[in-house]
mmCIF file of C-alpha atoms in Angstrom:
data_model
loop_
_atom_site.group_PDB
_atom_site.id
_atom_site.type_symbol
_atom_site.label_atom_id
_atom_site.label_comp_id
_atom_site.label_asym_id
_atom_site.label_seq_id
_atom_site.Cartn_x
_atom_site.Cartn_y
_atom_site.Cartn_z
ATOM 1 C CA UNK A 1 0.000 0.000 0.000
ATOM 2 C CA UNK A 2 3.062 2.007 0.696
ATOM 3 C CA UNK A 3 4.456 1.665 -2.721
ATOM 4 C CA UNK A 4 0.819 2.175 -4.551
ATOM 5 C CA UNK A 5 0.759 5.942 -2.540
ATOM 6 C CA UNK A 6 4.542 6.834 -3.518
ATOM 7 C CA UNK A 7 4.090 6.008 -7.050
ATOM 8 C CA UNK A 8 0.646 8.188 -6.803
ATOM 9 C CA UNK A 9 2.668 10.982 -4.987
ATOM 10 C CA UNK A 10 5.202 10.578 -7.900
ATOM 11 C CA UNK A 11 2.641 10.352 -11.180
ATOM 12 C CA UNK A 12 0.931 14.128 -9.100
ATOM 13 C CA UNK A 13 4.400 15.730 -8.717
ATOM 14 C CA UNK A 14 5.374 15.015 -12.241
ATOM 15 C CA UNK A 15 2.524 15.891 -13.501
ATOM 16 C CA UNK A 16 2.622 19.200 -11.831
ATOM 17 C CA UNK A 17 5.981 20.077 -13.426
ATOM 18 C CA UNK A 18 5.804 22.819 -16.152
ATOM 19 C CA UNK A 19 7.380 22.330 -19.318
ATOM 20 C CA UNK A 20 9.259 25.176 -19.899
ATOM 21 C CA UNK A 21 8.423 27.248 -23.124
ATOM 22 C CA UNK A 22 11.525 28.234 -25.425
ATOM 23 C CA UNK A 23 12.899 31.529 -24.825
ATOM 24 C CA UNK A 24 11.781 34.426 -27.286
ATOM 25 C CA UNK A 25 15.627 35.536 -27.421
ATOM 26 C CA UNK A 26 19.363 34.468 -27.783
ATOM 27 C CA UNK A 27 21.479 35.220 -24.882
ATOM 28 C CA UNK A 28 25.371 36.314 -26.234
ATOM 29 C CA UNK A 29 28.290 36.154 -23.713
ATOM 30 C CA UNK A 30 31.858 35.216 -23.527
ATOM 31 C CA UNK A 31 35.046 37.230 -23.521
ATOM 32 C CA UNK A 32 37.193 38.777 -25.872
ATOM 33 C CA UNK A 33 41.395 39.035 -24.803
ATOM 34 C CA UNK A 34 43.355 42.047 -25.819
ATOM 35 C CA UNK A 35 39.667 43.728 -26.371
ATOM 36 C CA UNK A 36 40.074 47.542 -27.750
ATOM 37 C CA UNK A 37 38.337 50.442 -25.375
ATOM 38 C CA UNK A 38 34.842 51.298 -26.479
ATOM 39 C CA UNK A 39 34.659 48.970 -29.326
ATOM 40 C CA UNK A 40 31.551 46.723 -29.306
ATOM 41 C CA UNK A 41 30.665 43.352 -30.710
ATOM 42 C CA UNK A 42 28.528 44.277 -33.576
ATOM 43 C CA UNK A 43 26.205 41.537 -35.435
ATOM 44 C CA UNK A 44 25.043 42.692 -38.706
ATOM 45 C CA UNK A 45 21.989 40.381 -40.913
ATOM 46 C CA UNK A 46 23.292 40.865 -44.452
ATOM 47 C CA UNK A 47 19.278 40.190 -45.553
ATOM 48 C CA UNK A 48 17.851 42.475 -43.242
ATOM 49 C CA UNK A 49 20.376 45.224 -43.628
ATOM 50 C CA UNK A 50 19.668 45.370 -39.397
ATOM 51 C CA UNK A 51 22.188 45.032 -36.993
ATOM 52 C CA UNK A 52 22.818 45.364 -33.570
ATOM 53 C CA UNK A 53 25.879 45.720 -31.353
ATOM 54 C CA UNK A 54 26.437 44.632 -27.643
ATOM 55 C CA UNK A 55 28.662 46.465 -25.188
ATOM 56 C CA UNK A 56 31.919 44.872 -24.053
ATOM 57 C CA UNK A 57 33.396 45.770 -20.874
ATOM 58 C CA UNK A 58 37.246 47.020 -20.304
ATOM 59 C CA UNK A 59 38.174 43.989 -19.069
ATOM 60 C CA UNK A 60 36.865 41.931 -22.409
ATOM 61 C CA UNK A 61 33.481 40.494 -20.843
ATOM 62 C CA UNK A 62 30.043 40.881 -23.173
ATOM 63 C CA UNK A 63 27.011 39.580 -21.984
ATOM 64 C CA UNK A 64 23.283 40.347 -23.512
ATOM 65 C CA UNK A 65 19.863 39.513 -24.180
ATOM 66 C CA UNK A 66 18.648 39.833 -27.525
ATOM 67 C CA UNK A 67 14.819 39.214 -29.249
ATOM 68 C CA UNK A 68 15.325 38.118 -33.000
ATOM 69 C CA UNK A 69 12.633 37.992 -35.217
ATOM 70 C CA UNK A 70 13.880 34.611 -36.696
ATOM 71 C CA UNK A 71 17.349 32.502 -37.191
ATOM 72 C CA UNK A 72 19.191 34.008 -39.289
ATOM 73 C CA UNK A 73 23.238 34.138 -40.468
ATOM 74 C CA UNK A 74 25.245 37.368 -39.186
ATOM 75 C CA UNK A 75 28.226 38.888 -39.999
ATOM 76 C CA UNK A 76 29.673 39.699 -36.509
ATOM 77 C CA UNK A 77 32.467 42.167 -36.250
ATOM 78 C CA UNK A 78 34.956 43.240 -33.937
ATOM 79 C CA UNK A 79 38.361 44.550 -36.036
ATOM 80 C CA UNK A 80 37.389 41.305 -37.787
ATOM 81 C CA UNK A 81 34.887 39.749 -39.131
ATOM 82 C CA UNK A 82 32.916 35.824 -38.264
ATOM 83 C CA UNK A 83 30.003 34.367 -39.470
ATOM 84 C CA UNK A 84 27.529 33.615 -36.564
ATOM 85 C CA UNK A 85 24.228 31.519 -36.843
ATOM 86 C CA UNK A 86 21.683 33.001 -34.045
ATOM 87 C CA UNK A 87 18.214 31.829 -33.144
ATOM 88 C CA UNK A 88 15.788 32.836 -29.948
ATOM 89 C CA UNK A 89 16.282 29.919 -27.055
ATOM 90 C CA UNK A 90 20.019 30.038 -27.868
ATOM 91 C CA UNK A 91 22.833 30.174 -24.734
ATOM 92 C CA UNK A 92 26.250 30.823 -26.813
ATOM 93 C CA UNK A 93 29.180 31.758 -25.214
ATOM 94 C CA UNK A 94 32.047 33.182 -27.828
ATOM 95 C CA UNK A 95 35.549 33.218 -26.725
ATOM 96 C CA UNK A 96 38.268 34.867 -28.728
ATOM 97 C CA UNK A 97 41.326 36.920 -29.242
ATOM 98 C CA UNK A 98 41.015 39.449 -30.637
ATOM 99 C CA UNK A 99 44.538 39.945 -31.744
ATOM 100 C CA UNK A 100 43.614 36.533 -33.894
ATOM 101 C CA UNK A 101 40.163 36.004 -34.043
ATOM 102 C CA UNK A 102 39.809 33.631 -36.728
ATOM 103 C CA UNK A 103 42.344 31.154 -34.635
ATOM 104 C CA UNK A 104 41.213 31.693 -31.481
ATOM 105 C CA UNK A 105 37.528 31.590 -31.454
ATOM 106 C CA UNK A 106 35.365 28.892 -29.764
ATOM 107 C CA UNK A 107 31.581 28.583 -29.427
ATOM 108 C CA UNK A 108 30.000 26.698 -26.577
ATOM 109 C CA UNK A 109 26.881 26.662 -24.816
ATOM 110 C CA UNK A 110 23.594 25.931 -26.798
ATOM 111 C CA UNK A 111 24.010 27.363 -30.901
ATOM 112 C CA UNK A 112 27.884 26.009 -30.427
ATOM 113 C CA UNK A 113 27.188 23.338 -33.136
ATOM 114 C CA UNK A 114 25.771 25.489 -35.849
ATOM 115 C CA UNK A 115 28.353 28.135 -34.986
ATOM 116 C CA UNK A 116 30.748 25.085 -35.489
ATOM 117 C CA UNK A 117 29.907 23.813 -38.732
ATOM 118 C CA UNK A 118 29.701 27.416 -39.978
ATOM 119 C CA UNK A 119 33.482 27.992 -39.176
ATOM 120 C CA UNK A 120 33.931 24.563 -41.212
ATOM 121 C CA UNK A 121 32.069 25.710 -43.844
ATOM 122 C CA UNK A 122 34.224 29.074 -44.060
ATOM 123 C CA UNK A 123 37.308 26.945 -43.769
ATOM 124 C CA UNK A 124 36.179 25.000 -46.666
ATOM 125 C CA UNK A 125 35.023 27.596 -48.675
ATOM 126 C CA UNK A 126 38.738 29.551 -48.159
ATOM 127 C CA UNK A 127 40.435 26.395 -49.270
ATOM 128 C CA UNK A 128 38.646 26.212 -52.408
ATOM 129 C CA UNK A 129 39.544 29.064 -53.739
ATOM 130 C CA UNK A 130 42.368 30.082 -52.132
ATOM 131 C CA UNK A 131 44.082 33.286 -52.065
ATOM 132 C CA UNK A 132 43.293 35.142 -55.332
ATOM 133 C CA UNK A 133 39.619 34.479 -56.325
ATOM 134 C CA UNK A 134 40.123 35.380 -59.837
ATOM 135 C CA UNK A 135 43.110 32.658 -60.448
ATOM 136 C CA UNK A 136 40.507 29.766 -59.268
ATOM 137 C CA UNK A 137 38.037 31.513 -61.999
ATOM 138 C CA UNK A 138 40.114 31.084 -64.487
ATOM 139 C CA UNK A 139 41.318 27.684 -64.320
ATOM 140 C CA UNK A 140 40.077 25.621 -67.013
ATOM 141 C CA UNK A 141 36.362 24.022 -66.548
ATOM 142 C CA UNK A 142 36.994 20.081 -65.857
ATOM 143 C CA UNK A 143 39.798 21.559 -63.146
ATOM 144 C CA UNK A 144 36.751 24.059 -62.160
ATOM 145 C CA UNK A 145 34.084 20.896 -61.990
ATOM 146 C CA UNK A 146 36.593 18.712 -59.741
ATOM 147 C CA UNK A 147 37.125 21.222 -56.900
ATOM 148 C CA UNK A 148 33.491 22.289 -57.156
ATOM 149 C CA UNK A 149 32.653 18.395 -56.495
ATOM 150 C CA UNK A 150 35.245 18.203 -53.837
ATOM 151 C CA UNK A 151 33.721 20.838 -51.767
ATOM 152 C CA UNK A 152 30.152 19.907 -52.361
ATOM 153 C CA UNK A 153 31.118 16.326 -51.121
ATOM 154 C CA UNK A 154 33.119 17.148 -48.113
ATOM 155 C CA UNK A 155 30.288 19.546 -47.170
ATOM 156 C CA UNK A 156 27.394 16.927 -47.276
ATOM 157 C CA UNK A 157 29.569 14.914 -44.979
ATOM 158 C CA UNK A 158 30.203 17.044 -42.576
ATOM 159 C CA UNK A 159 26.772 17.951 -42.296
ATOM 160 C CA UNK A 160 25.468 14.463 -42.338
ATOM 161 C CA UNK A 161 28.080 13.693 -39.676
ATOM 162 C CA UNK A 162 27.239 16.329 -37.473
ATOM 163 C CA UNK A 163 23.243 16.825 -38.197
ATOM 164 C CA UNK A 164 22.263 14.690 -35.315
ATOM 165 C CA UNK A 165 23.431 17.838 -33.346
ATOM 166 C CA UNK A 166 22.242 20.820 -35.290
ATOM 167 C CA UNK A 167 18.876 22.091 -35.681
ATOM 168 C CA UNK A 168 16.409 20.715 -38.599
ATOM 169 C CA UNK A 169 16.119 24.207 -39.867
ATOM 170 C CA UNK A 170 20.013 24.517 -39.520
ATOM 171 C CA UNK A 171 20.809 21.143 -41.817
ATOM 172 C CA UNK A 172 17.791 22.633 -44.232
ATOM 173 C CA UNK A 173 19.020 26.129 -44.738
ATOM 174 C CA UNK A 174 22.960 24.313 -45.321
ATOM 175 C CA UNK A 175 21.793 22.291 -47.978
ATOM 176 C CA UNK A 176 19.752 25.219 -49.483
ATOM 177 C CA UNK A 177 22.730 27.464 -49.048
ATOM 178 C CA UNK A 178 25.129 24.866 -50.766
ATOM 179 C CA UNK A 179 22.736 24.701 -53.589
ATOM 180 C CA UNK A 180 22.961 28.498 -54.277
ATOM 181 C CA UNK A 181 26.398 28.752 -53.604
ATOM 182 C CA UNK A 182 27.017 26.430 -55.872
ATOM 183 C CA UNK A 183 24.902 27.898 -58.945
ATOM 184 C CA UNK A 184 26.514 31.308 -57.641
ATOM 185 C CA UNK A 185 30.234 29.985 -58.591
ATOM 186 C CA UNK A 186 28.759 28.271 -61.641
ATOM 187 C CA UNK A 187 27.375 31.269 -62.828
ATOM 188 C CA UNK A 188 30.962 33.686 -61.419
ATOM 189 C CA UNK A 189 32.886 30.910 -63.835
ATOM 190 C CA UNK A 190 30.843 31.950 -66.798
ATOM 191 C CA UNK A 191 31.164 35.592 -66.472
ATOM 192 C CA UNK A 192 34.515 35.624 -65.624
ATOM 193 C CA UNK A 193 35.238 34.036 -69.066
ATOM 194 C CA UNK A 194 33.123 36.480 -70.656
ATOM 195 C CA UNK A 195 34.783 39.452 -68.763
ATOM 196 C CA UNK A 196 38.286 37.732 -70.308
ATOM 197 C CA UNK A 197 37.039 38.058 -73.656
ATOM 198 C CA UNK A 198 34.988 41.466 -73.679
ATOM 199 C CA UNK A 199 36.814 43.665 -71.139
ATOM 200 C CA UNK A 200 40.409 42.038 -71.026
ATOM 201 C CA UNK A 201 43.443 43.961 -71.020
ATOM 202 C CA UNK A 202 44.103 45.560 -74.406
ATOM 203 C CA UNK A 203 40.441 46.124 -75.239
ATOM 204 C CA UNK A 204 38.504 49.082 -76.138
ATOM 205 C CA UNK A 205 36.688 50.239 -72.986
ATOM 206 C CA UNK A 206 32.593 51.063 -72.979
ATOM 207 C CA UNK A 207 32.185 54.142 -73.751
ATOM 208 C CA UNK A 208 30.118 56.786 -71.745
ATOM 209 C CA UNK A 209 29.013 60.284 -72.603
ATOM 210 C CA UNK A 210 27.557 64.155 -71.353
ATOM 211 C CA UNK A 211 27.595 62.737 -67.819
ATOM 212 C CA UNK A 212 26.483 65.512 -65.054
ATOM 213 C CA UNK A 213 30.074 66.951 -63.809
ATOM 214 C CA UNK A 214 29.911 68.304 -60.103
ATOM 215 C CA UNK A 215 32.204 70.900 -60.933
ATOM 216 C CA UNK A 216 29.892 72.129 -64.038
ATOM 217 C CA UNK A 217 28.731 71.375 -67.331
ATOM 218 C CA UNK A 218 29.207 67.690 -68.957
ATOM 219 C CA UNK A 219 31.845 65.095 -69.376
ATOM 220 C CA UNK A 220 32.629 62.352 -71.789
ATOM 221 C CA UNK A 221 34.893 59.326 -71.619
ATOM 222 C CA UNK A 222 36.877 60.642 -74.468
ATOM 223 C CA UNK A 223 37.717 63.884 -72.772
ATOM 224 C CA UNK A 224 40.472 61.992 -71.289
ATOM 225 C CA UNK A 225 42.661 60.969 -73.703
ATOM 226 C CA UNK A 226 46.282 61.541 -73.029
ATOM 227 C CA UNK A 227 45.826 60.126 -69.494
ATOM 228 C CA UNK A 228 45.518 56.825 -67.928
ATOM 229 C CA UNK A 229 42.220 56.967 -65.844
ATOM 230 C CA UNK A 230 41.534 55.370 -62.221
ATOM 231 C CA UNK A 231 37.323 54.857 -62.565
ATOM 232 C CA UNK A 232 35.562 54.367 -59.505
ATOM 233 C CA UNK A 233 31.642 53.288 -59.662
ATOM 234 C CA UNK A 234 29.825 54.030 -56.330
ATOM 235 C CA UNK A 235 26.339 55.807 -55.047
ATOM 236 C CA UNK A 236 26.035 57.421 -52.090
ATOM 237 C CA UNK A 237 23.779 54.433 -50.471
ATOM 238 C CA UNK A 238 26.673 52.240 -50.774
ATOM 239 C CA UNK A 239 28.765 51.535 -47.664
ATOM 240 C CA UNK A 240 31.673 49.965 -49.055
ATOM 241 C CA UNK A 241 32.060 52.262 -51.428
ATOM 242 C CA UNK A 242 32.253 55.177 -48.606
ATOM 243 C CA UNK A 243 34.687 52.912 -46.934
ATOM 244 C CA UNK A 244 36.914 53.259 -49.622
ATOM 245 C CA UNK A 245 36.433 57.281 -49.651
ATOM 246 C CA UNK A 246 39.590 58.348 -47.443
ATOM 247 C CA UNK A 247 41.924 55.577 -49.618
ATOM 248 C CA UNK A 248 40.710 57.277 -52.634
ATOM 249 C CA UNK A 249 41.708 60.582 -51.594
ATOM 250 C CA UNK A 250 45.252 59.100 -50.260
ATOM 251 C CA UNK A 251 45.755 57.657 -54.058
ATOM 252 C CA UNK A 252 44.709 60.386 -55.696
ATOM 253 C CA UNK A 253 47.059 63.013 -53.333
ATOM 254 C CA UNK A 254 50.144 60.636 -53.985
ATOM 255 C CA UNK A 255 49.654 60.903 -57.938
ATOM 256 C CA UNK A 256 48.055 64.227 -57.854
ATOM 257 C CA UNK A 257 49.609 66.279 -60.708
ATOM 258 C CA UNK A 258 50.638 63.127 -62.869
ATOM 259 C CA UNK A 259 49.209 61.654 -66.359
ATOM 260 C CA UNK A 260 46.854 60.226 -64.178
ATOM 261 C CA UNK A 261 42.691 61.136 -63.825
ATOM 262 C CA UNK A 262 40.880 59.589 -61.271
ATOM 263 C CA UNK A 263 36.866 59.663 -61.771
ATOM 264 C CA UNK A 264 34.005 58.642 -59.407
ATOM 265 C CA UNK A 265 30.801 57.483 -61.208
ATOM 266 C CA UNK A 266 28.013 57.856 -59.259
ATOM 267 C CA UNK A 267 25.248 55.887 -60.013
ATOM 268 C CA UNK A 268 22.695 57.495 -57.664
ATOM 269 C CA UNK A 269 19.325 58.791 -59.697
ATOM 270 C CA UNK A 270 19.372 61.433 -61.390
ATOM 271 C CA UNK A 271 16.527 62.914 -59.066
ATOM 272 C CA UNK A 272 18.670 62.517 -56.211
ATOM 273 C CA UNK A 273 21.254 64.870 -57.821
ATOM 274 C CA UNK A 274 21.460 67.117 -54.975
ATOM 275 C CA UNK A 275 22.079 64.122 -52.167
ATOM 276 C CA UNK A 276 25.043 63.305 -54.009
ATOM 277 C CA UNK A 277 26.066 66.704 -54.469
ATOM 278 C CA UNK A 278 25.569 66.958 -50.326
ATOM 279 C CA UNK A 279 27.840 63.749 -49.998
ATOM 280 C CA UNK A 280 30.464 65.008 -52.151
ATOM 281 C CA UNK A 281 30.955 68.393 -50.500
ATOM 282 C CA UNK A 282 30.287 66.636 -46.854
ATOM 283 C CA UNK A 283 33.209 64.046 -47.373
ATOM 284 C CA UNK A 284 35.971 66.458 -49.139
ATOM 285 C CA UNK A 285 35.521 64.156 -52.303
ATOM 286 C CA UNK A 286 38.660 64.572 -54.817
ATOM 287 C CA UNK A 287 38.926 63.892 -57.934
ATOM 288 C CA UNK A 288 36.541 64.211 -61.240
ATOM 289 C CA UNK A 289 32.928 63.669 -59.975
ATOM 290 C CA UNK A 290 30.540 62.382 -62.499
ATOM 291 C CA UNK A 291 27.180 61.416 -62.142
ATOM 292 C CA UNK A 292 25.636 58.294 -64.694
ATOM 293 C CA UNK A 293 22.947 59.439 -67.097
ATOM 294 C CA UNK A 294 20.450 56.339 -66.522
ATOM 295 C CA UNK A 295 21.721 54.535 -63.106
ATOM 296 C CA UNK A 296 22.664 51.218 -63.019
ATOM 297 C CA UNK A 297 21.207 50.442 -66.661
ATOM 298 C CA UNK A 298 23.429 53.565 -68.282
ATOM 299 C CA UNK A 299 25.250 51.623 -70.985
ATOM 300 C CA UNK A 300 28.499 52.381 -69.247
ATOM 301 C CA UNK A 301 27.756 50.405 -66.508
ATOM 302 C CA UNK A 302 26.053 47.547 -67.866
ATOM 303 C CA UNK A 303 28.870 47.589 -70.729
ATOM 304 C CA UNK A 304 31.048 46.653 -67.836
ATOM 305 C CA UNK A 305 28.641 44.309 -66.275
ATOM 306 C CA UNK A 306 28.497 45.981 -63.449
ATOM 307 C CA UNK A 307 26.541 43.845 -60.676
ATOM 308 C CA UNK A 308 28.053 45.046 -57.481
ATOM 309 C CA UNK A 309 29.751 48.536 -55.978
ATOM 310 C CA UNK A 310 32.353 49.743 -55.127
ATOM 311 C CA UNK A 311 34.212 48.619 -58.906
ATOM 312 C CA UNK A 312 37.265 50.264 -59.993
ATOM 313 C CA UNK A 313 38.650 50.093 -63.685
ATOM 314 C CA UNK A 314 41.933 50.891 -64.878
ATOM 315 C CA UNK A 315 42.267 52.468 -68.368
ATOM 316 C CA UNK A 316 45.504 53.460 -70.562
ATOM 317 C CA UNK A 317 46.039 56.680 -72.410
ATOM 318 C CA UNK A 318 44.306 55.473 -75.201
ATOM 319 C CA UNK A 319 40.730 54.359 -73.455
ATOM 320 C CA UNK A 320 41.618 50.644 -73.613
ATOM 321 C CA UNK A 321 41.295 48.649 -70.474
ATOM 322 C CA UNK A 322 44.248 47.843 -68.314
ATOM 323 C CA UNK A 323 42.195 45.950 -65.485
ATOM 324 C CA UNK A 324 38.609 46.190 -65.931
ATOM 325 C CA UNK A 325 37.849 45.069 -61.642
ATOM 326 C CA UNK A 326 41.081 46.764 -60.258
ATOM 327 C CA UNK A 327 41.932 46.531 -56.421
ATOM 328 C CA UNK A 328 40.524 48.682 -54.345
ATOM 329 C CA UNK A 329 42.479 52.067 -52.575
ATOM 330 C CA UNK A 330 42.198 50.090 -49.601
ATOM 331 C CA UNK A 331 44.167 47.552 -50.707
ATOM 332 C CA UNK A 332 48.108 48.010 -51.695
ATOM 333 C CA UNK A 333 48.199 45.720 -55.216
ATOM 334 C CA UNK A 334 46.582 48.981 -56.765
ATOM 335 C CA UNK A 335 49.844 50.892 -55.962
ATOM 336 C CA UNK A 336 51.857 48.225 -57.306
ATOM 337 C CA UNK A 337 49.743 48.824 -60.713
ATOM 338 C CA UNK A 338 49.854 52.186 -60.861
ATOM 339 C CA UNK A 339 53.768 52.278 -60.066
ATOM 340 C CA UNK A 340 54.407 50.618 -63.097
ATOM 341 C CA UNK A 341 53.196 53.447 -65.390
ATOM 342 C CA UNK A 342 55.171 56.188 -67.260
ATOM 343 C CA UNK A 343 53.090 58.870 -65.208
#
């Protein structure tokens, strides 16, 4: 009779329990070593275009509560940059140095297995095309097919192996993701040929015309012959491009007075005329500032295929392309490049 009431007491206690609802937000924490003084953790959604950035104390300690609207991929940044999978009911603790992030970093706590397999996947993705993107674009196409395979292959495995610890929507999103990736390079490898063939070095450059000059009047493409001519495409919604905006000005103060031109191409609308005016004047712009006649469709642009900004183009003396996707100011291969001229 004993037995018969504790099991009773038992089934009443158990059944009292509450089963505890997920959490409608991800709690962040960890610490960061060799942190810098007021710099935050910032976690940007590349979809969204929202971010949000979480406080870290002097001594390298974060810790936060945040509400997402749904999983979703992140770029998170501190002086570098990690890819970070975050969903509400998630615990993750992130531990780095900052002097080395991308060595140093470990997840743990509940989202460490997604945050895992992500760092695999960038690992993977590194190693397949190595150091100079454009050099694995150009190999030839069964070379192209074979590391394409390899990836794809050592990707499914990994993720089969370690999908008995990830989230369904996780392994779902991975395998959607390596589809599109995959079509993405596919599609990279065409145009890349194309680009070879239609704007390679030597060729005539498109051709643009009576573009709106800040400084008055109208400007053609022709008007600079004589000079080799540094083209950079931008609008004043783009942030990269107004990353590159003190670099620019650096370049162009090191060659100013040389055989040299360097022109911005905005491609902001027309009826925003006066917001890029506004920019120019706000950040001390240099240089030749045009604005496009039609936007991303003037014949310019598109003759250059033009998908993404910032671009900068190289051009010789005699309007034929040197480098038709230069680097950027930011980077020091463009000096290199531009050293080698008889400026």
């Amino acid at each position: 009779m004993k037995n018969v009431f504790l099991i009773a007491l038992l089934v009443v206690l158990l059944s009292c329990q509450k089963v505890m609802p997920p959490k409608d937000y991800v709690v962040l924490h960890g610490k960061i070593e060799n942190p810098t003084e007021g710099l935050g953790l910032r976690f940007y959604n590349p979809t969204t275009r929202k971010s949000f950035t979480i406080k870290v104390e002097a001594n390298g300690v974060f810790r936060d509560t945040i509400k997402l609207e749904k999983a979703a991929y992140y770029n998170a940044v501190y002086g570098n940059v990690f890819g970070a999978y975050l969903a509400n009911d998630m615990d993750l603790e992130i531990n780095f140095d900052a002097k080395s992030l991308s060595k140093t970093i470990v997840f743990k706590g509940k989202g460490e297995h997604e945050n895992t397999f992500l760092r695999f996947r960038a690992k993977l993705e590194g190693g397949l095309m190595g150091a100079d993107y454009k050099a694995f674009l150009n190999v030839e196409k069964p070379n192209f097919d074979s590391k394409m395979k390899k990836f794809s292959d050592e990707f499914k495995t990994e993720l089969d192996q370690k999908k008995s610890t990830l989230e369904t929507d996780f392994v779902t999103a991975q395998l959607v993701y390596l589809e599109e990736f995959n079509k993405g390079m596919a599609i990279n490898f065409v145009e890349e040929k194309r680009n070879n063939s239609e704007l390679g070095a030597g060729k005539q450059s498109p051709d643009f015309k009576n573009y709106i000059n800040h400084d008055g009047g109208k400007t053609s493409l022709s008007d600079f012959r004589g000079s080799y001519v540094f083209i950079d495409v931008w609008a004043t919604w783009c942030g990269p491009c107004k990353y590159e905006f003190p670099f620019i000005g650096k370049v162009e103060k090191m060659y100013h007075g040389k055989n040299i031109k360097f022109v911005s191409i905005s491609i902001d609308r027309l009826k925003d005329e006066q917001k890029w005016r506004d920019m120019i004047k706000k950040e001390g712009l240099v240089g030749i500032q045009l604005l496009a006649d039609k936007e991303i469709n003037s014949s310019f642009i598109a003759g250059y295929y033009i998908q993404a900004i910032p671009r900068f183009i190289i051009l010789d003396k005699e309007g034929k392309i040197i480098n038709s996707d230069s680097p950027r100011p930011s980077e020091p291969e463009l000096l290199d490049i531009l050293n080698s001229f008889d400026l």
